[in-house]
Amino acid sequence: MSSTQENTAGPAADTGTEAAAVVAEAEAVTEAEGVAAQAMAATASTYPVAPGYRLNVRSGPSSRASLVRQLPYGARVAIRCQRHGERVGGPYGTSDLWDCIAPGQYVSDSYIRTGSDGLVAPLCAN
């Protein structure tokens, strides 16, 4: 009988080991998919500045607002929210929309390729 028990225990132990390996593999795949999804979301939620422009970042939604910094050629921006301000013409048309890219930092939407003439983010609260 002991040989029968050994044979029964052997496959059961193998099945347990196989199940643990399957679970570990599934967890690794899920983690890799999560990392890929985060990378895709980061790319999808940023928009390119018009080619050939070093875009001025302003403290408010106006070309008269103080200059905060200048974005380099080829920059991409994440738009936190949008607000109406001074009407500005740029490579993507004329618009009064300004994109808030960080607290107190705005760029004219007419220099950002959003693929839309309207809002692509919520209106800024203030």
Tab-separated table of N, CA, C and O in Angstrom:
chain	number	residue	atom	x	y	z
A	1	MET	N	0.816	-1.194	0.000
A	1	MET	CA	0.000	0.000	0.000
A	1	MET	C	0.853	1.249	0.000
A	1	MET	O	0.425	2.253	-0.506
A	2	SER	N	2.002	1.168	0.599
A	2	SER	CA	2.832	2.359	0.642
A	2	SER	C	3.234	2.808	-0.751
A	2	SER	O	3.346	3.987	-1.008
A	3	SER	N	3.416	1.853	-1.693
A	3	SER	CA	3.754	2.257	-3.048
A	3	SER	C	2.577	2.963	-3.707
A	3	SER	O	2.753	3.876	-4.490
A	4	THR	N	1.355	2.574	-3.409
A	4	THR	CA	0.177	3.249	-3.940
A	4	THR	C	0.095	4.656	-3.379
A	4	THR	O	-0.193	5.603	-4.098
A	5	GLN	N	0.378	4.785	-2.101
A	5	GLN	CA	0.345	6.107	-1.495
A	5	GLN	C	1.417	7.001	-2.110
A	5	GLN	O	1.180	8.160	-2.359
A	6	GLU	N	2.589	6.439	-2.361
A	6	GLU	CA	3.642	7.231	-2.973
A	6	GLU	C	3.233	7.691	-4.367
A	6	GLU	O	3.433	8.828	-4.726
A	7	ASN	N	2.620	6.813	-5.148
A	7	ASN	CA	2.187	7.171	-6.487
A	7	ASN	C	1.096	8.228	-6.448
A	7	ASN	O	1.067	9.129	-7.258
A	8	THR	N	0.193	8.118	-5.475
A	8	THR	CA	-0.875	9.095	-5.342
A	8	THR	C	-0.315	10.431	-4.885
A	8	THR	O	-0.704	11.481	-5.374
A	9	ALA	N	0.640	10.389	-3.952
A	9	ALA	CA	1.213	11.629	-3.441
A	9	ALA	C	2.062	12.321	-4.500
A	9	ALA	O	2.084	13.531	-4.582
A	10	GLY	N	2.760	11.564	-5.326
A	10	GLY	CA	3.621	12.136	-6.350
A	10	GLY	C	2.855	13.032	-7.310
A	10	GLY	O	3.169	14.207	-7.453
A	11	PRO	N	1.807	12.543	-7.988
A	11	PRO	CA	1.059	13.389	-8.901
A	11	PRO	C	0.395	14.556	-8.204
A	11	PRO	O	0.316	15.647	-8.741
A	12	ALA	N	-0.078	14.359	-6.971
A	12	ALA	CA	-0.717	15.457	-6.253
A	12	ALA	C	0.303	16.553	-5.973
A	12	ALA	O	0.020	17.738	-6.103
A	13	ALA	N	1.502	16.154	-5.598
A	13	ALA	CA	2.548	17.143	-5.342
A	13	ALA	C	2.919	17.856	-6.632
A	13	ALA	O	3.111	19.068	-6.655
A	14	ASP	N	3.006	17.110	-7.738
A	14	ASP	CA	3.314	17.720	-9.025
A	14	ASP	C	2.226	18.695	-9.431
A	14	ASP	O	2.500	19.782	-9.941
A	15	THR	N	0.970	18.339	-9.202
A	15	THR	CA	-0.149	19.212	-9.546
A	15	THR	C	-0.083	20.507	-8.745
A	15	THR	O	-0.294	21.591	-9.270
A	16	GLY	N	0.263	20.403	-7.484
A	16	GLY	CA	0.402	21.593	-6.643
A	16	GLY	C	1.531	22.490	-7.134
A	16	GLY	O	1.400	23.707	-7.187
A	17	THR	N	2.644	21.891	-7.518
A	17	THR	CA	3.774	22.650	-8.035
A	17	THR	C	3.407	23.312	-9.360
A	17	THR	O	3.725	24.473	-9.600
A	18	GLU	N	2.706	22.567	-10.224
A	18	GLU	CA	2.274	23.115	-11.512
A	18	GLU	C	1.306	24.283	-11.300
A	18	GLU	O	1.395	25.299	-11.976
A	19	ALA	N	0.391	24.133	-10.349
A	19	ALA	CA	-0.580	25.202	-10.077
A	19	ALA	C	0.136	26.457	-9.583
A	19	ALA	O	-0.179	27.571	-10.007
A	20	ALA	N	1.123	26.277	-8.720
A	20	ALA	CA	1.872	27.422	-8.218
A	20	ALA	C	2.633	28.112	-9.351
A	20	ALA	O	2.698	29.338	-9.424
A	21	ALA	N	3.174	27.313	-10.266
A	21	ALA	CA	3.899	27.884	-11.409
A	21	ALA	C	2.959	28.659	-12.319
A	21	ALA	O	3.299	29.731	-12.816
A	22	VAL	N	1.761	28.117	-12.533
A	22	VAL	CA	0.764	28.802	-13.370
A	22	VAL	C	0.363	30.121	-12.728
A	22	VAL	O	0.267	31.150	-13.396
A	23	VAL	N	0.127	30.122	-11.424
A	23	VAL	CA	-0.240	31.351	-10.717
A	23	VAL	C	0.886	32.373	-10.807
A	23	VAL	O	0.652	33.546	-11.097
A	24	ALA	N	2.120	31.950	-10.607
A	24	ALA	CA	3.268	32.865	-10.686
A	24	ALA	C	3.399	33.450	-12.084
A	24	ALA	O	3.648	34.646	-12.258
A	25	GLU	N	3.199	32.605	-13.104
A	25	GLU	CA	3.284	33.086	-14.481
A	25	GLU	C	2.166	34.093	-14.770
A	25	GLU	O	2.400	35.135	-15.386
A	26	ALA	N	0.964	33.812	-14.300
A	26	ALA	CA	-0.167	34.723	-14.505
A	26	ALA	C	0.088	36.067	-13.820
A	26	ALA	O	-0.208	37.130	-14.372
A	27	GLU	N	0.660	36.027	-12.616
A	27	GLU	CA	0.975	37.273	-11.906
A	27	GLU	C	2.026	38.077	-12.663
A	27	GLU	O	1.935	39.302	-12.767
A	28	ALA	N	3.027	37.411	-13.222
A	28	ALA	CA	4.069	38.101	-13.983
A	28	ALA	C	3.489	38.739	-15.237
A	28	ALA	O	3.819	39.878	-15.586
A	29	VAL	N	2.603	38.025	-15.924
A	29	VAL	CA	1.965	38.568	-17.126
A	29	VAL	C	1.109	39.773	-16.765
A	29	VAL	O	1.147	40.807	-17.423
A	30	THR	N	0.328	39.651	-15.685
A	30	THR	CA	-0.525	40.756	-15.244
A	30	THR	C	0.310	41.982	-14.900
A	30	THR	O	-0.020	43.104	-15.272
A	31	GLU	N	1.431	41.788	-14.215
A	31	GLU	CA	2.312	42.911	-13.862
A	31	GLU	C	2.894	43.553	-15.116
A	31	GLU	O	2.911	44.772	-15.251
A	32	ALA	N	3.337	42.743	-16.073
A	32	ALA	CA	3.898	43.273	-17.316
A	32	ALA	C	2.837	44.043	-18.095
A	32	ALA	O	3.110	45.107	-18.652
A	33	GLU	N	1.614	43.534	-18.139
A	33	GLU	CA	0.529	44.230	-18.828
A	33	GLU	C	0.239	45.561	-18.147
A	33	GLU	O	-0.035	46.557	-18.800
A	34	GLY	N	0.298	45.574	-16.811
A	34	GLY	CA	0.060	46.812	-16.069
A	34	GLY	C	1.100	47.874	-16.373
A	34	GLY	O	0.781	49.041	-16.576
A	35	VAL	N	2.352	47.468	-16.446
A	35	VAL	CA	3.440	48.402	-16.777
A	35	VAL	C	3.243	48.936	-18.190
A	35	VAL	O	3.369	50.132	-18.452
A	36	ALA	N	2.883	48.050	-19.127
A	36	ALA	CA	2.649	48.484	-20.512
A	36	ALA	C	1.459	49.430	-20.587
A	36	ALA	O	1.502	50.437	-21.301
A	37	ALA	N	0.419	49.155	-19.845
A	37	ALA	CA	-0.762	50.023	-19.844
A	37	ALA	C	-0.425	51.397	-19.276
A	37	ALA	O	-0.883	52.419	-19.791
A	38	GLN	N	0.399	51.442	-18.227
A	38	GLN	CA	0.806	52.731	-17.662
A	38	GLN	C	1.616	53.525	-18.675
A	38	GLN	O	1.449	54.730	-18.809
A	39	ALA	N	2.511	52.862	-19.391
A	39	ALA	CA	3.318	53.550	-20.399
A	39	ALA	C	2.437	54.088	-21.512
A	39	ALA	O	2.608	55.214	-21.976
A	40	MET	N	1.458	53.290	-21.947
A	40	MET	CA	0.552	53.742	-22.999
A	40	MET	C	-0.299	54.909	-22.508
A	40	MET	O	-0.531	55.862	-23.238
A	41	ALA	N	-0.758	54.847	-21.274
A	41	ALA	CA	-1.575	55.930	-20.732
A	41	ALA	C	-0.773	57.222	-20.651
A	41	ALA	O	-1.276	58.300	-20.951
A	42	ALA	N	0.500	57.125	-20.267
A	42	ALA	CA	1.336	58.322	-20.183
A	42	ALA	C	1.509	58.946	-21.558
A	42	ALA	O	1.462	60.159	-21.716
A	43	THR	N	1.708	58.127	-22.571
A	43	THR	CA	1.860	58.645	-23.931
A	43	THR	C	0.545	59.207	-24.443
A	43	THR	O	0.505	60.252	-25.069
A	44	ALA	N	-0.546	58.510	-24.162
A	44	ALA	CA	-1.855	58.931	-24.667
A	44	ALA	C	-2.320	60.225	-24.020
A	44	ALA	O	-3.066	60.981	-24.623
A	45	SER	N	-1.887	60.498	-22.802
A	45	SER	CA	-2.377	61.685	-22.110
A	45	SER	C	-1.460	62.899	-22.295
A	45	SER	O	-1.636	63.906	-21.636
A	46	THR	N	-0.472	62.808	-23.167
A	46	THR	CA	0.361	63.967	-23.479
A	46	THR	C	0.149	64.342	-24.937
A	46	THR	O	-0.217	63.514	-25.759
A	47	TYR	N	0.372	65.606	-25.219
A	47	TYR	CA	0.141	66.141	-26.559
A	47	TYR	C	1.397	66.864	-27.029
A	47	TYR	O	2.055	67.553	-26.250
A	48	PRO	N	1.718	66.753	-28.321
A	48	PRO	CA	2.932	67.398	-28.826
A	48	PRO	C	2.746	68.892	-29.092
A	48	PRO	O	1.692	69.341	-29.548
A	49	VAL	N	3.794	69.640	-28.814
A	49	VAL	CA	3.865	71.048	-29.196
A	49	VAL	C	4.116	71.058	-30.706
A	49	VAL	O	4.789	70.177	-31.243
A	50	ALA	N	3.578	72.053	-31.397
A	50	ALA	CA	3.765	72.156	-32.847
A	50	ALA	C	5.246	72.082	-33.192
A	50	ALA	O	6.080	72.710	-32.525
A	51	PRO	N	5.588	71.312	-34.238
A	51	PRO	CA	6.995	71.192	-34.630
A	51	PRO	C	7.610	72.549	-34.976
A	51	PRO	O	6.962	73.403	-35.578
A	52	GLY	N	8.853	72.732	-34.555
A	52	GLY	CA	9.577	73.960	-34.883
A	52	GLY	C	9.325	75.115	-33.924
A	52	GLY	O	9.770	76.229	-34.172
A	53	TYR	N	8.627	74.847	-32.818
A	53	TYR	CA	8.330	75.922	-31.855
A	53	TYR	C	8.922	75.600	-30.499
A	53	TYR	O	8.824	74.479	-30.005
A	54	ARG	N	9.558	76.613	-29.902
A	54	ARG	CA	9.930	76.586	-28.492
A	54	ARG	C	8.859	77.418	-27.818
A	54	ARG	O	8.874	78.638	-27.889
A	55	LEU	N	7.916	76.760	-27.208
A	55	LEU	CA	6.693	77.401	-26.736
A	55	LEU	C	6.874	78.088	-25.384
A	55	LEU	O	7.409	77.509	-24.434
A	56	ASN	N	6.412	79.347	-25.319
A	56	ASN	CA	6.436	80.083	-24.058
A	56	ASN	C	5.349	79.574	-23.123
A	56	ASN	O	4.207	79.373	-23.528
A	57	VAL	N	5.724	79.376	-21.880
A	57	VAL	CA	4.784	78.976	-20.829
A	57	VAL	C	4.530	80.218	-19.992
A	57	VAL	O	5.469	80.867	-19.515
A	58	ARG	N	3.263	80.566	-19.832
A	58	ARG	CA	2.873	81.796	-19.137
A	58	ARG	C	2.244	81.501	-17.781
A	58	ARG	O	1.726	80.410	-17.546
A	59	SER	N	2.236	82.503	-16.920
A	59	SER	CA	1.660	82.348	-15.582
A	59	SER	C	0.129	82.412	-15.594
A	59	SER	O	-0.509	82.078	-14.600
A	60	GLY	N	-0.454	82.813	-16.697
A	60	GLY	CA	-1.910	82.890	-16.832
A	60	GLY	C	-2.289	82.738	-18.291
A	60	GLY	O	-1.415	82.674	-19.169
A	61	PRO	N	-3.580	82.699	-18.592
A	61	PRO	CA	-4.046	82.461	-19.957
A	61	PRO	C	-4.008	83.700	-20.852
A	61	PRO	O	-5.019	84.139	-21.396
A	62	SER	N	-2.819	84.275	-21.003
A	62	SER	CA	-2.645	85.484	-21.808
A	62	SER	C	-1.184	85.601	-22.233
A	62	SER	O	-0.275	85.241	-21.461
A	63	SER	N	-0.965	86.144	-23.427
A	63	SER	CA	0.416	86.365	-23.875
A	63	SER	C	1.062	87.508	-23.098
A	63	SER	O	2.276	87.716	-23.179
A	64	ARG	N	0.269	88.271	-22.348
A	64	ARG	CA	0.791	89.351	-21.507
A	64	ARG	C	1.144	88.870	-20.099
A	64	ARG	O	1.781	89.594	-19.340
A	65	ALA	N	0.724	87.642	-19.741
A	65	ALA	CA	1.078	87.091	-18.425
A	65	ALA	C	2.584	86.838	-18.389
A	65	ALA	O	3.224	86.638	-19.433
A	66	SER	N	3.144	86.864	-17.208
A	66	SER	CA	4.601	86.715	-17.100
A	66	SER	C	5.072	85.366	-17.648
A	66	SER	O	4.382	84.354	-17.545
A	67	LEU	N	6.264	85.407	-18.242
A	67	LEU	CA	6.884	84.217	-18.798
A	67	LEU	C	7.436	83.363	-17.656
A	67	LEU	O	8.215	83.839	-16.832
A	68	VAL	N	7.016	82.101	-17.601
A	68	VAL	CA	7.481	81.186	-16.562
A	68	VAL	C	8.706	80.412	-17.044
A	68	VAL	O	9.704	80.286	-16.343
A	69	ARG	N	8.606	79.907	-18.257
A	69	ARG	CA	9.705	79.148	-18.860
A	69	ARG	C	9.397	78.962	-20.337
A	69	ARG	O	8.360	79.399	-20.818
A	70	GLN	N	10.283	78.294	-21.042
A	70	GLN	CA	10.068	78.017	-22.455
A	70	GLN	C	10.265	76.516	-22.681
A	70	GLN	O	11.248	75.938	-22.213
A	71	LEU	N	9.311	75.903	-23.385
A	71	LEU	CA	9.416	74.476	-23.686
A	71	LEU	C	10.374	74.270	-24.858
A	71	LEU	O	10.386	75.056	-25.800
A	72	PRO	N	11.149	73.201	-24.838
A	72	PRO	CA	12.098	72.951	-25.930
A	72	PRO	C	11.390	72.418	-27.182
A	72	PRO	O	10.239	71.986	-27.127
A	73	TYR	N	12.100	72.445	-28.298
A	73	TYR	CA	11.589	71.851	-29.530
A	73	TYR	C	11.230	70.390	-29.263
A	73	TYR	O	11.945	69.696	-28.545
A	74	GLY	N	10.123	69.938	-29.833
A	74	GLY	CA	9.729	68.532	-29.698
A	74	GLY	C	9.095	68.166	-28.374
A	74	GLY	O	8.903	66.985	-28.090
A	75	ALA	N	8.769	69.164	-27.554
A	75	ALA	CA	8.192	68.874	-26.235
A	75	ALA	C	6.786	68.286	-26.365
A	75	ALA	O	6.090	68.497	-27.356
A	76	ARG	N	6.399	67.550	-25.352
A	76	ARG	CA	5.027	67.047	-25.202
A	76	ARG	C	4.530	67.572	-23.862
A	76	ARG	O	5.318	67.734	-22.927
A	77	VAL	N	3.230	67.843	-23.778
A	77	VAL	CA	2.666	68.365	-22.531
A	77	VAL	C	1.480	67.523	-22.090
A	77	VAL	O	0.735	66.995	-22.909
A	78	ALA	N	1.336	67.397	-20.786
A	78	ALA	CA	0.147	66.800	-20.187
A	78	ALA	C	-0.773	67.958	-19.805
A	78	ALA	O	-0.329	68.915	-19.159
A	79	ILE	N	-1.998	67.897	-20.229
A	79	ILE	CA	-2.946	68.979	-19.953
A	79	ILE	C	-3.758	68.621	-18.722
A	79	ILE	O	-4.527	67.659	-18.727
A	80	ARG	N	-3.578	69.402	-17.651
A	80	ARG	CA	-4.290	69.164	-16.393
A	80	ARG	C	-5.734	69.650	-16.482
A	80	ARG	O	-6.648	69.010	-16.010
A	81	CYS	N	-5.905	70.841	-17.055
A	81	CYS	CA	-7.224	71.444	-17.239
A	81	CYS	C	-7.070	72.548	-18.277
A	81	CYS	O	-5.958	72.869	-18.685
A	82	GLN	N	-8.181	73.117	-18.697
A	82	GLN	CA	-8.147	74.181	-19.707
A	82	GLN	C	-9.016	75.344	-19.242
A	82	GLN	O	-9.958	75.164	-18.480
A	83	ARG	N	-8.673	76.545	-19.721
A	83	ARG	CA	-9.490	77.721	-19.410
A	83	ARG	C	-9.504	78.659	-20.599
A	83	ARG	O	-8.614	78.631	-21.441
A	84	HIS	N	-10.533	79.471	-20.651
A	84	HIS	CA	-10.644	80.474	-21.713
A	84	HIS	C	-9.844	81.702	-21.309
A	84	HIS	O	-9.786	82.072	-20.136
A	85	GLY	N	-9.196	82.325	-22.288
A	85	GLY	CA	-8.387	83.518	-22.037
A	85	GLY	C	-8.239	84.301	-23.318
A	85	GLY	O	-9.148	84.346	-24.155
A	86	GLU	N	-7.055	84.880	-23.486
A	86	GLU	CA	-6.774	85.663	-24.687
A	86	GLU	C	-6.855	84.782	-25.942
A	86	GLU	O	-6.385	83.648	-25.950
A	87	ARG	N	-7.440	85.337	-26.992
A	87	ARG	CA	-7.537	84.633	-28.271
A	87	ARG	C	-6.178	84.739	-28.976
A	87	ARG	O	-5.646	85.828	-29.168
A	88	VAL	N	-5.621	83.584	-29.354
A	88	VAL	CA	-4.284	83.524	-29.943
A	88	VAL	C	-4.332	82.678	-31.213
A	88	VAL	O	-4.993	81.641	-31.254
A	89	GLY	N	-3.606	83.123	-32.236
A	89	GLY	CA	-3.465	82.353	-33.468
A	89	GLY	C	-2.158	81.598	-33.461
A	89	GLY	O	-1.132	82.112	-33.018
A	90	GLY	N	-2.213	80.359	-33.921
A	90	GLY	CA	-1.011	79.537	-33.990
A	90	GLY	C	-1.118	78.544	-35.115
A	90	GLY	O	-2.046	78.614	-35.931
A	91	PRO	N	-0.206	77.590	-35.182
A	91	PRO	CA	-0.199	76.626	-36.287
A	91	PRO	C	-1.436	75.734	-36.345
A	91	PRO	O	-1.736	75.172	-37.384
A	92	TYR	N	-2.152	75.612	-35.246
A	92	TYR	CA	-3.351	74.774	-35.226
A	92	TYR	C	-4.623	75.607	-35.153
A	92	TYR	O	-5.648	75.153	-34.667
A	93	GLY	N	-4.555	76.840	-35.654
A	93	GLY	CA	-5.745	77.684	-35.710
A	93	GLY	C	-5.711	78.794	-34.690
A	93	GLY	O	-4.684	79.088	-34.082
A	94	THR	N	-6.864	79.412	-34.512
A	94	THR	CA	-7.006	80.499	-33.541
A	94	THR	C	-7.970	80.042	-32.456
A	94	THR	O	-9.018	79.478	-32.750
A	95	SER	N	-7.586	80.274	-31.218
A	95	SER	CA	-8.385	79.780	-30.098
A	95	SER	C	-8.190	80.661	-28.876
A	95	SER	O	-7.141	81.276	-28.706
A	96	ASP	N	-9.214	80.673	-28.027
A	96	ASP	CA	-9.071	81.348	-26.732
A	96	ASP	C	-8.825	80.326	-25.614
A	96	ASP	O	-8.820	80.665	-24.444
A	97	LEU	N	-8.605	79.063	-25.987
A	97	LEU	CA	-8.322	78.029	-24.988
A	97	LEU	C	-6.852	78.053	-24.607
A	97	LEU	O	-5.972	78.169	-25.467
A	98	TRP	N	-6.616	77.944	-23.324
A	98	TRP	CA	-5.268	77.834	-22.788
A	98	TRP	C	-5.201	76.557	-21.968
A	98	TRP	O	-6.134	76.221	-21.240
A	99	ASP	N	-4.091	75.845	-22.105
A	99	ASP	CA	-3.898	74.569	-21.427
A	99	ASP	C	-3.026	74.760	-20.197
A	99	ASP	O	-1.917	75.288	-20.296
A	100	CYS	N	-3.536	74.328	-19.059
A	100	CYS	CA	-2.752	74.360	-17.829
A	100	CYS	C	-1.917	73.081	-17.796
A	100	CYS	O	-2.462	71.969	-17.787
A	101	ILE	N	-0.597	73.235	-17.814
A	101	ILE	CA	0.292	72.076	-17.854
A	101	ILE	C	0.945	71.795	-16.497
A	101	ILE	O	1.551	70.742	-16.310
A	102	ALA	N	0.807	72.725	-15.580
A	102	ALA	CA	1.290	72.599	-14.201
A	102	ALA	C	0.668	73.767	-13.435
A	102	ALA	O	0.198	74.723	-14.058
A	103	PRO	N	0.658	73.726	-12.122
A	103	PRO	CA	0.075	74.849	-11.387
A	103	PRO	C	0.718	76.179	-11.791
A	103	PRO	O	1.944	76.322	-11.766
A	104	GLY	N	-0.106	77.131	-12.236
A	104	GLY	CA	0.386	78.444	-12.632
A	104	GLY	C	1.164	78.453	-13.935
A	104	GLY	O	1.920	79.397	-14.188
A	105	GLN	N	0.981	77.436	-14.798
A	105	GLN	CA	1.718	77.354	-16.060
A	105	GLN	C	0.740	77.045	-17.197
A	105	GLN	O	0.113	75.990	-17.212
A	106	TYR	N	0.640	77.982	-18.149
A	106	TYR	CA	-0.326	77.884	-19.247
A	106	TYR	C	0.361	78.044	-20.594
A	106	TYR	O	1.288	78.828	-20.733
A	107	VAL	N	-0.153	77.291	-21.576
A	107	VAL	CA	0.280	77.440	-22.958
A	107	VAL	C	-0.964	77.580	-23.823
A	107	VAL	O	-2.023	77.034	-23.510
A	108	SER	N	-0.843	78.327	-24.907
A	108	SER	CA	-1.966	78.492	-25.818
A	108	SER	C	-2.261	77.167	-26.518
A	108	SER	O	-1.360	76.515	-27.053
A	109	ASP	N	-3.530	76.785	-26.525
A	109	ASP	CA	-3.944	75.536	-27.143
A	109	ASP	C	-3.717	75.540	-28.652
A	109	ASP	O	-3.627	74.478	-29.266
A	110	SER	N	-3.593	76.706	-29.252
A	110	SER	CA	-3.386	76.772	-30.705
A	110	SER	C	-1.976	76.335	-31.115
A	110	SER	O	-1.680	76.233	-32.298
A	111	TYR	N	-1.106	76.036	-30.153
A	111	TYR	CA	0.230	75.508	-30.427
A	111	TYR	C	0.379	74.050	-29.999
A	111	TYR	O	1.468	73.487	-30.085
A	112	ILE	N	-0.715	73.456	-29.532
A	112	ILE	CA	-0.687	72.078	-29.056
A	112	ILE	C	-1.567	71.214	-29.957
A	112	ILE	O	-2.730	71.546	-30.191
A	113	ARG	N	-1.025	70.122	-30.455
A	113	ARG	CA	-1.811	69.243	-31.329
A	113	ARG	C	-2.643	68.282	-30.480
A	113	ARG	O	-2.210	67.202	-30.105
A	114	THR	N	-3.877	68.724	-30.183
A	114	THR	CA	-4.782	67.893	-29.383
A	114	THR	C	-5.709	67.069	-30.268
A	114	THR	O	-6.346	66.143	-29.781
A	115	GLY	N	-5.828	67.446	-31.542
A	115	GLY	CA	-6.747	66.759	-32.428
A	115	GLY	C	-8.180	67.228	-32.275
A	115	GLY	O	-9.101	66.616	-32.792
A	116	SER	N	-8.371	68.337	-31.547
A	116	SER	CA	-9.714	68.850	-31.292
A	116	SER	C	-9.695	70.365	-31.259
A	116	SER	O	-8.714	70.967	-30.818
A	117	ASP	N	-10.805	70.966	-31.712
A	117	ASP	CA	-10.951	72.424	-31.582
A	117	ASP	C	-11.591	72.783	-30.242
A	117	ASP	O	-11.691	73.959	-29.906
A	118	GLY	N	-12.034	71.781	-29.501
A	118	GLY	CA	-12.710	72.015	-28.222
A	118	GLY	C	-11.874	71.527	-27.057
A	118	GLY	O	-10.668	71.271	-27.177
A	119	LEU	N	-12.541	71.364	-25.944
A	119	LEU	CA	-11.879	70.902	-24.712
A	119	LEU	C	-11.441	69.453	-24.835
A	119	LEU	O	-12.187	68.619	-25.362
A	120	VAL	N	-10.265	69.155	-24.332
A	120	VAL	CA	-9.791	67.782	-24.220
A	120	VAL	C	-9.514	67.430	-22.759
A	120	VAL	O	-9.082	66.332	-22.449
A	121	ALA	N	-9.747	68.403	-21.889
A	121	ALA	CA	-9.563	68.245	-20.442
A	121	ALA	C	-10.659	69.077	-19.776
A	121	ALA	O	-11.276	69.936	-20.407
A	122	PRO	N	-10.894	68.854	-18.497
A	122	PRO	CA	-11.913	69.658	-17.810
A	122	PRO	C	-11.512	71.118	-17.711
A	122	PRO	O	-10.333	71.453	-17.789
A	123	LEU	N	-12.503	71.976	-17.572
A	123	LEU	CA	-12.211	73.398	-17.320
A	123	LEU	C	-11.529	73.535	-15.972
A	123	LEU	O	-11.868	72.824	-15.020
A	124	CYS	N	-10.576	74.453	-15.889
A	124	CYS	CA	-9.880	74.708	-14.627
A	124	CYS	C	-10.873	75.280	-13.619
A	124	CYS	O	-11.780	76.042	-13.973
A	125	ALA	N	-10.696	74.931	-12.377
A	125	ALA	CA	-11.615	75.340	-11.313
A	125	ALA	C	-11.610	76.855	-11.082
A	125	ALA	O	-12.628	77.433	-10.755
A	126	ASN	N	-10.473	77.491	-11.203
A	126	ASN	CA	-10.434	78.937	-10.928
A	126	ASN	C	-9.929	79.727	-12.105
A	126	ASN	O	-9.347	79.330	-13.005
